[in-house]
Amino acid sequence: MSMFVPTHRRRILLDTDPGGDDAIALLWLLSLVKQGLADLVAVTTVAGNVPAHQTFNNASQLLHLAGYSQIPVGRANVDAPTPAHQATYIHGADGLGNLTATLPPATHVLATAPMAADLIIDCLSAAPGEVTIVAIGPLTNLAAAEHQSPGILKLAQEIVIMGGVFSCPGNITAQAEFNLWFDPAAAQVVFDRRRDGVVILPLDVTQHVRFKPEMAQQVAAAAPTHPLAQFLLNLVDFMVQTALTYRATAGIPSFLVHDATTLAYLFYPETLGFQRAWVQVETQGEWTSGETLLDQRAIAKPPPNAWVARQVDAEGLLMRLVADLSQVC
Ligand code: BDR
Ligand code: CA
């Protein structure tokens, strides 16, 4: 049987703060690169789940593990002030389930790496309209690129964001989702400056996408001796434990692969349903900073600035994720 294989490869810049679910998203993307369906032009790292120097090293170690060390990695400003609260209680002290000591070393050097904002500007200017930004951490780097080079975000083909929450409780405060809470002003810059081509995968849908230990076992069975297989099994073990401790999965042994939903949108859009909306971010509130607002009133509104995911076929999405991950080893 011959299968129709599309000839157009998505060119992607991944902005990330690895993070257990960031790691799953990166590995999913690399499996698509391996299958000839995507090009990963750069990885830019940002402070979020763990500090900026750690997210940089994590990204480099993950690329090394998967055999993609040649992909450039950009760094965030390691001296920039960030909220005191990070997400080590979910992702481990090193962001990757305390497993970085078991991974091959970072091959990218922080001291000489390009700044993330510069790399974003370079990649978008080199191929206007052709590079999609997948942003799965706080939006600090995207806003910095826009400040440095006003209008640059308009050169992205699309900006696909994991972040925000609209109709369910937040995961960092009662009202806010972690990525937008971490740097709400940056998120507002992105929504203001790029009035179309923004796609949001909020907590409302990602809270249903539960990756289970048996899925990791299925992937590992495809190449049991590959170091990536062991890493995946250990990472999932760790993430499932913290998810249960912090009641992220309604007591179901699993963890939420929030960030992977961005790739489902790009490569398996049939697994998601979207609403066009005008989205704003609360940047001031004492209790509500980082809250995302979507106006559902039956009155005329300003022109919409985003597509917001509202439904997900979690089972179908996870089935596709497992099938692709099985190919990365
Ligand atoms: C988001 O916050 C981070 O902890 C995860 O990596 C994900 O990007 C979910 O709210
Ligand atoms: Ca993340």
CSV table of C-alpha atoms and ligand atoms in Angstrom, one decimal:
chain,number,residue,atom,x,y,z
A,1,MET,CA,0.0,0.0,0.0
A,2,SER,CA,1.4,3.4,-0.9
A,3,MET,CA,0.6,6.4,1.3
A,4,PHE,CA,0.3,10.0,0.1
A,5,VAL,CA,3.2,11.9,1.8
A,6,PRO,CA,2.9,15.7,1.7
A,7,THR,CA,5.9,17.5,0.2
A,8,HIS,CA,5.5,20.7,2.1
A,9,ARG,CA,7.6,20.8,5.4
A,10,ARG,CA,6.6,23.2,8.1
A,11,ARG,CA,9.5,25.4,9.2
A,12,ILE,CA,9.4,25.8,12.9
A,13,LEU,CA,11.2,27.8,15.6
A,14,LEU,CA,10.5,26.4,19.0
A,15,ASP,CA,10.5,28.7,22.0
A,16,THR,CA,10.6,26.6,25.2
A,17,ASP,CA,11.4,26.3,28.9
A,18,PRO,CA,12.0,22.6,29.3
A,19,GLY,CA,10.1,21.2,31.4
A,20,GLY,CA,8.7,17.7,31.3
A,21,ASP,CA,5.9,18.4,28.8
A,22,ASP,CA,8.2,20.7,26.8
A,23,ALA,CA,10.5,17.6,26.5
A,24,ILE,CA,7.7,15.6,25.1
A,25,ALA,CA,6.8,18.4,22.6
A,26,LEU,CA,10.4,18.7,21.5
A,27,LEU,CA,10.7,14.9,21.0
A,28,TRP,CA,7.4,14.8,19.1
A,29,LEU,CA,8.7,17.6,16.8
A,30,LEU,CA,12.0,15.8,16.2
A,31,SER,CA,10.1,12.7,15.3
A,32,LEU,CA,8.3,14.8,12.7
A,33,VAL,CA,11.6,16.2,11.5
A,34,LYS,CA,12.9,12.7,11.2
A,35,GLN,CA,9.9,11.7,9.1
A,36,GLY,CA,10.6,14.7,6.7
A,37,LEU,CA,7.4,16.6,7.8
A,38,ALA,CA,9.0,19.5,9.6
A,39,ASP,CA,12.2,21.5,9.7
A,40,LEU,CA,13.3,22.8,13.2
A,41,VAL,CA,15.2,25.9,12.3
A,42,ALA,CA,16.1,26.9,15.9
A,43,VAL,CA,15.2,26.3,19.5
A,44,THR,CA,15.1,29.4,21.7
A,45,THR,CA,15.0,29.0,25.5
A,46,VAL,CA,13.3,31.2,28.1
A,47,ALA,CA,13.0,31.3,31.9
A,48,GLY,CA,9.9,29.6,33.1
A,49,ASN,CA,9.6,26.2,34.7
A,50,VAL,CA,13.3,26.6,35.8
A,51,PRO,CA,15.8,29.5,35.4
A,52,ALA,CA,17.1,30.6,32.0
A,53,HIS,CA,20.5,29.0,32.2
A,54,GLN,CA,18.9,25.6,33.1
A,55,THR,CA,16.3,25.7,30.3
A,56,PHE,CA,19.2,26.4,27.9
A,57,ASN,CA,21.1,23.4,29.1
A,58,ASN,CA,18.0,21.2,29.1
A,59,ALA,CA,17.2,22.0,25.5
A,60,SER,CA,20.8,21.3,24.4
A,61,GLN,CA,20.9,18.0,26.3
A,62,LEU,CA,17.6,16.9,24.8
A,63,LEU,CA,18.8,17.7,21.3
A,64,HIS,CA,22.0,15.7,22.0
A,65,LEU,CA,20.0,12.8,23.3
A,66,ALA,CA,17.9,12.7,20.2
A,67,GLY,CA,20.9,13.2,17.8
A,68,TYR,CA,20.0,16.8,16.7
A,69,SER,CA,22.8,18.8,18.3
A,70,GLN,CA,23.3,20.7,15.1
A,71,ILE,CA,20.2,22.7,15.7
A,72,PRO,CA,21.0,26.2,17.0
A,73,VAL,CA,19.9,27.0,20.6
A,74,GLY,CA,19.3,30.6,21.7
A,75,ARG,CA,19.5,31.8,25.3
A,76,ALA,CA,17.4,34.2,27.3
A,77,ASN,CA,18.9,36.9,29.4
A,78,VAL,CA,20.0,35.0,32.5
A,79,ASP,CA,20.1,38.2,34.6
A,80,ALA,CA,16.6,39.4,33.9
A,81,PRO,CA,14.3,39.5,36.9
A,82,THR,CA,11.6,36.7,37.0
A,83,PRO,CA,8.9,35.8,39.4
A,84,ALA,CA,10.2,34.1,42.5
A,85,HIS,CA,7.9,31.2,41.9
A,86,GLN,CA,8.9,28.6,39.2
A,87,ALA,CA,7.6,25.1,38.6
A,88,THR,CA,10.2,22.8,40.0
A,89,TYR,CA,7.6,21.2,42.2
A,90,ILE,CA,6.1,19.8,39.0
A,91,HIS,CA,9.1,19.3,36.8
A,92,GLY,CA,11.9,18.6,39.3
A,93,ALA,CA,14.8,20.8,40.5
A,94,ASP,CA,16.4,20.7,37.0
A,95,GLY,CA,13.1,20.9,35.1
A,96,LEU,CA,13.6,17.4,33.6
A,97,GLY,CA,12.6,15.1,36.5
A,98,ASN,CA,16.0,15.4,38.1
A,99,LEU,CA,17.3,13.3,35.2
A,100,THR,CA,19.8,15.7,33.5
A,101,ALA,CA,22.7,13.9,35.1
A,102,THR,CA,21.7,10.8,33.2
A,103,LEU,CA,21.6,12.6,29.8
A,104,PRO,CA,24.4,13.2,27.4
A,105,PRO,CA,26.0,16.6,28.1
A,106,ALA,CA,24.9,19.9,26.6
A,107,THR,CA,26.8,20.7,23.4
A,108,HIS,CA,25.7,24.3,23.1
A,109,VAL,CA,27.7,26.9,25.2
A,110,LEU,CA,25.7,29.4,27.1
A,111,ALA,CA,28.4,32.1,27.1
A,112,THR,CA,28.7,32.2,23.3
A,113,ALA,CA,25.1,31.2,22.4
A,114,PRO,CA,23.0,33.8,20.5
A,115,MET,CA,20.4,35.7,22.4
A,116,ALA,CA,17.0,34.2,21.8
A,117,ALA,CA,15.5,37.5,20.6
A,118,ASP,CA,18.3,37.9,18.1
A,119,LEU,CA,17.8,34.3,16.8
A,120,ILE,CA,14.0,34.9,16.4
A,121,ILE,CA,14.7,38.1,14.5
A,122,ASP,CA,17.3,36.4,12.3
A,123,CYS,CA,15.1,33.4,11.5
A,124,LEU,CA,12.0,35.4,10.7
A,125,SER,CA,13.8,38.0,8.6
A,126,ALA,CA,15.7,35.4,6.6
A,127,ALA,CA,12.4,33.8,5.5
A,128,PRO,CA,9.5,36.2,5.9
A,129,GLY,CA,6.1,34.4,6.2
A,130,GLU,CA,7.7,31.0,6.1
A,131,VAL,CA,8.6,30.2,9.8
A,132,THR,CA,6.0,29.3,12.4
A,133,ILE,CA,6.8,30.1,16.0
A,134,VAL,CA,5.7,27.5,18.5
A,135,ALA,CA,5.9,29.1,21.9
A,136,ILE,CA,5.5,26.7,24.8
A,137,GLY,CA,6.9,28.8,27.6
A,138,PRO,CA,6.4,32.4,28.9
A,139,LEU,CA,6.3,34.8,25.9
A,140,THR,CA,9.3,36.9,27.1
A,141,ASN,CA,11.5,36.2,24.1
A,142,LEU,CA,8.8,37.0,21.6
A,143,ALA,CA,8.1,40.3,23.2
A,144,ALA,CA,11.8,41.1,23.4
A,145,ALA,CA,12.2,40.4,19.7
A,146,GLU,CA,9.3,42.7,18.9
A,147,HIS,CA,10.7,45.5,21.1
A,148,GLN,CA,14.1,45.2,19.4
A,149,SER,CA,12.7,45.0,15.9
A,150,PRO,CA,9.1,46.4,15.8
A,151,GLY,CA,6.9,44.5,13.4
A,152,ILE,CA,9.1,41.3,13.4
A,153,LEU,CA,6.4,39.1,14.8
A,154,LYS,CA,4.3,39.9,11.7
A,155,LEU,CA,6.9,38.0,9.7
A,156,ALA,CA,6.0,34.7,11.3
A,157,GLN,CA,3.7,32.4,9.3
A,158,GLU,CA,1.8,31.7,12.5
A,159,ILE,CA,2.4,32.0,16.3
A,160,VAL,CA,1.2,28.9,18.1
A,161,ILE,CA,1.0,29.4,21.8
A,162,MET,CA,0.4,27.0,24.7
A,163,GLY,CA,-1.0,29.3,27.4
A,164,GLY,CA,-4.0,30.9,29.0
A,165,VAL,CA,-7.1,29.6,30.5
A,166,PHE,CA,-10.7,30.8,29.8
A,167,SER,CA,-13.4,28.6,31.4
A,168,CYS,CA,-11.7,26.5,34.1
A,169,PRO,CA,-9.5,27.1,37.1
A,170,GLY,CA,-5.9,28.2,36.6
A,171,ASN,CA,-2.9,26.1,37.4
A,172,ILE,CA,-0.8,28.7,39.1
A,173,THR,CA,-3.4,31.0,40.6
A,174,ALA,CA,-7.1,30.7,40.7
A,175,GLN,CA,-7.4,32.7,37.5
A,176,ALA,CA,-4.2,32.2,35.6
A,177,GLU,CA,-2.2,29.6,33.6
A,178,PHE,CA,1.5,29.4,34.3
A,179,ASN,CA,3.0,30.7,31.0
A,180,LEU,CA,0.9,33.8,30.8
A,181,TRP,CA,1.1,34.4,34.5
A,182,PHE,CA,4.9,34.3,34.4
A,183,ASP,CA,5.1,37.2,32.0
A,184,PRO,CA,1.7,38.7,31.3
A,185,ALA,CA,3.1,41.9,29.8
A,186,ALA,CA,5.0,40.0,27.2
A,187,ALA,CA,1.9,38.0,26.3
A,188,GLN,CA,-0.1,41.3,25.8
A,189,VAL,CA,2.7,42.6,23.5
A,190,VAL,CA,2.3,39.5,21.3
A,191,PHE,CA,-1.5,39.7,21.2
A,192,ASP,CA,-1.3,43.5,20.5
A,193,ARG,CA,1.3,43.4,17.8
A,194,ARG,CA,0.2,40.4,15.9
A,195,ARG,CA,-3.5,40.8,15.3
A,196,ASP,CA,-3.9,37.7,13.2
A,197,GLY,CA,-2.2,34.3,12.9
A,198,VAL,CA,-2.1,33.7,16.7
A,199,VAL,CA,-3.3,30.3,17.8
A,200,ILE,CA,-3.8,29.6,21.5
A,201,LEU,CA,-3.9,26.2,23.1
A,202,PRO,CA,-5.2,27.0,26.6
A,203,LEU,CA,-5.4,24.9,29.8
A,204,ASP,CA,-9.1,24.3,29.0
A,205,VAL,CA,-8.1,21.8,26.4
A,206,THR,CA,-4.6,20.7,27.6
A,207,GLN,CA,-6.0,19.6,31.0
A,208,HIS,CA,-7.6,16.7,29.1
A,209,VAL,CA,-4.5,15.4,27.4
A,210,ARG,CA,-3.1,12.9,29.9
A,211,PHE,CA,0.0,11.0,29.0
A,212,LYS,CA,0.1,7.6,30.8
A,213,PRO,CA,3.0,5.3,31.8
A,214,GLU,CA,1.7,2.6,29.4
A,215,MET,CA,2.1,5.1,26.5
A,216,ALA,CA,5.8,5.6,27.5
A,217,GLN,CA,6.2,1.8,27.6
A,218,GLN,CA,4.7,1.5,24.2
A,219,VAL,CA,7.2,4.0,22.8
A,220,ALA,CA,10.1,2.4,24.6
A,221,ALA,CA,9.2,-1.0,23.3
A,222,ALA,CA,9.9,0.3,19.8
A,223,ALA,CA,13.7,0.7,20.7
A,224,PRO,CA,14.2,-0.6,24.2
A,225,THR,CA,18.0,-0.1,24.2
A,226,HIS,CA,18.0,3.5,22.9
A,227,PRO,CA,18.9,5.9,25.7
A,228,LEU,CA,15.9,8.0,24.8
A,229,ALA,CA,13.6,5.1,25.7
A,230,GLN,CA,15.0,4.9,29.2
A,231,PHE,CA,14.8,8.7,29.6
A,232,LEU,CA,11.2,8.7,28.6
A,233,LEU,CA,10.2,6.0,31.0
A,234,ASN,CA,12.0,7.7,33.9
A,235,LEU,CA,10.6,11.2,33.0
A,236,VAL,CA,7.1,9.9,32.8
A,237,ASP,CA,7.4,8.1,36.2
A,238,PHE,CA,8.6,11.4,37.8
A,239,MET,CA,6.0,13.6,36.1
A,240,VAL,CA,3.1,11.2,37.0
A,241,GLN,CA,4.2,11.3,40.7
A,242,THR,CA,4.2,15.1,40.9
A,243,ALA,CA,0.9,15.3,38.9
A,244,LEU,CA,-0.7,13.0,41.4
A,245,THR,CA,0.8,14.9,44.3
A,246,TYR,CA,-0.5,18.3,43.0
A,247,ARG,CA,-3.8,16.8,41.8
A,248,ALA,CA,-3.3,17.8,38.2
A,249,THR,CA,-5.0,14.7,36.7
A,250,ALA,CA,-8.0,14.0,38.9
A,251,GLY,CA,-6.2,11.1,40.5
A,252,ILE,CA,-5.5,9.3,37.2
A,253,PRO,CA,-1.9,8.1,37.0
A,254,SER,CA,-0.7,10.3,34.1
A,255,PHE,CA,0.6,13.8,33.4
A,256,LEU,CA,-0.6,16.6,31.3
A,257,VAL,CA,1.4,17.1,28.1
A,258,HIS,CA,0.1,20.7,27.7
A,259,ASP,CA,2.9,21.8,25.3
A,260,ALA,CA,2.4,18.9,22.9
A,261,THR,CA,-1.0,20.2,21.9
A,262,THR,CA,0.7,22.9,19.8
A,263,LEU,CA,2.1,20.3,17.5
A,264,ALA,CA,-1.3,18.5,17.3
A,265,TYR,CA,-2.7,21.8,15.9
A,266,LEU,CA,0.0,22.0,13.3
A,267,PHE,CA,0.2,18.3,12.2
A,268,TYR,CA,-3.1,16.8,13.3
A,269,PRO,CA,-5.6,19.7,13.2
A,270,GLU,CA,-8.5,17.2,13.1
A,271,THR,CA,-7.9,16.6,16.9
A,272,LEU,CA,-8.9,20.1,17.9
A,273,GLY,CA,-11.8,22.5,17.6
A,274,PHE,CA,-11.3,26.3,17.6
A,275,GLN,CA,-13.1,29.6,18.2
A,276,ARG,CA,-12.2,32.9,16.7
A,277,ALA,CA,-11.9,35.5,19.6
A,278,TRP,CA,-10.6,38.8,20.8
A,279,VAL,CA,-8.2,37.8,23.7
A,280,GLN,CA,-6.7,40.1,26.2
A,281,VAL,CA,-4.4,39.5,29.2
A,282,GLU,CA,-4.8,41.0,32.7
A,283,THR,CA,-1.4,42.6,33.4
A,284,GLN,CA,-2.2,44.6,36.6
A,285,GLY,CA,-4.5,42.7,38.9
A,286,GLU,CA,-3.4,41.9,42.5
A,287,TRP,CA,-5.2,38.5,42.3
A,288,THR,CA,-5.8,38.1,38.6
A,289,SER,CA,-2.5,39.0,36.9
A,290,GLY,CA,-2.0,36.7,33.9
A,291,GLU,CA,-5.7,36.0,33.5
A,292,THR,CA,-6.8,35.6,29.9
A,293,LEU,CA,-10.1,37.1,28.9
A,294,LEU,CA,-12.3,36.2,26.0
A,295,ASP,CA,-15.5,38.2,25.6
A,296,GLN,CA,-18.5,35.9,25.0
A,297,ARG,CA,-21.2,38.7,25.3
A,298,ALA,CA,-23.7,39.0,22.5
A,299,ILE,CA,-22.4,42.4,21.6
A,300,ALA,CA,-20.2,43.5,18.7
A,301,LYS,CA,-16.6,43.2,19.5
A,302,PRO,CA,-13.2,44.6,18.3
A,303,PRO,CA,-11.7,42.5,15.5
A,304,PRO,CA,-10.6,39.1,16.8
A,305,ASN,CA,-6.9,38.6,17.3
A,306,ALA,CA,-6.6,34.9,17.9
A,307,TRP,CA,-7.9,31.4,17.3
A,308,VAL,CA,-8.5,29.7,20.7
A,309,ALA,CA,-8.8,25.9,21.0
A,310,ARG,CA,-12.0,25.0,22.7
A,311,GLN,CA,-12.4,21.2,22.0
A,312,VAL,CA,-9.9,18.4,21.9
A,313,ASP,CA,-10.0,14.7,20.9
A,314,ALA,CA,-7.5,13.7,23.6
A,315,GLU,CA,-7.5,10.0,22.7
A,316,GLY,CA,-6.9,10.7,19.0
A,317,LEU,CA,-4.2,13.2,19.8
A,318,LEU,CA,-2.3,10.9,22.2
A,319,MET,CA,-2.6,8.0,19.7
A,320,ARG,CA,-0.8,10.1,17.1
A,321,LEU,CA,1.8,11.3,19.6
A,322,VAL,CA,2.7,7.7,20.7
A,323,ALA,CA,2.9,6.6,17.1
A,324,ASP,CA,5.2,9.4,16.2
A,325,LEU,CA,7.4,9.2,19.3
A,326,SER,CA,7.9,5.5,18.5
A,327,GLN,CA,9.9,6.7,15.4
A,328,VAL,CA,12.3,9.1,17.1
A,329,CYS,CA,14.3,6.4,18.8
B,1,BDR,C1,2.6,25.3,31.0
B,1,BDR,O1,3.3,25.6,32.1
B,1,BDR,C2,4.5,24.9,32.2
B,1,BDR,O2,4.7,24.4,33.5
B,1,BDR,C3,4.3,23.8,31.2
B,1,BDR,O3,5.6,23.4,30.6
B,1,BDR,C4,3.4,24.3,30.1
B,1,BDR,O4,4.1,25.1,29.2
B,1,BDR,C5,1.2,24.7,31.4
B,1,BDR,O5,0.5,25.6,32.1
B,2,CA,CA,6.5,24.8,28.8
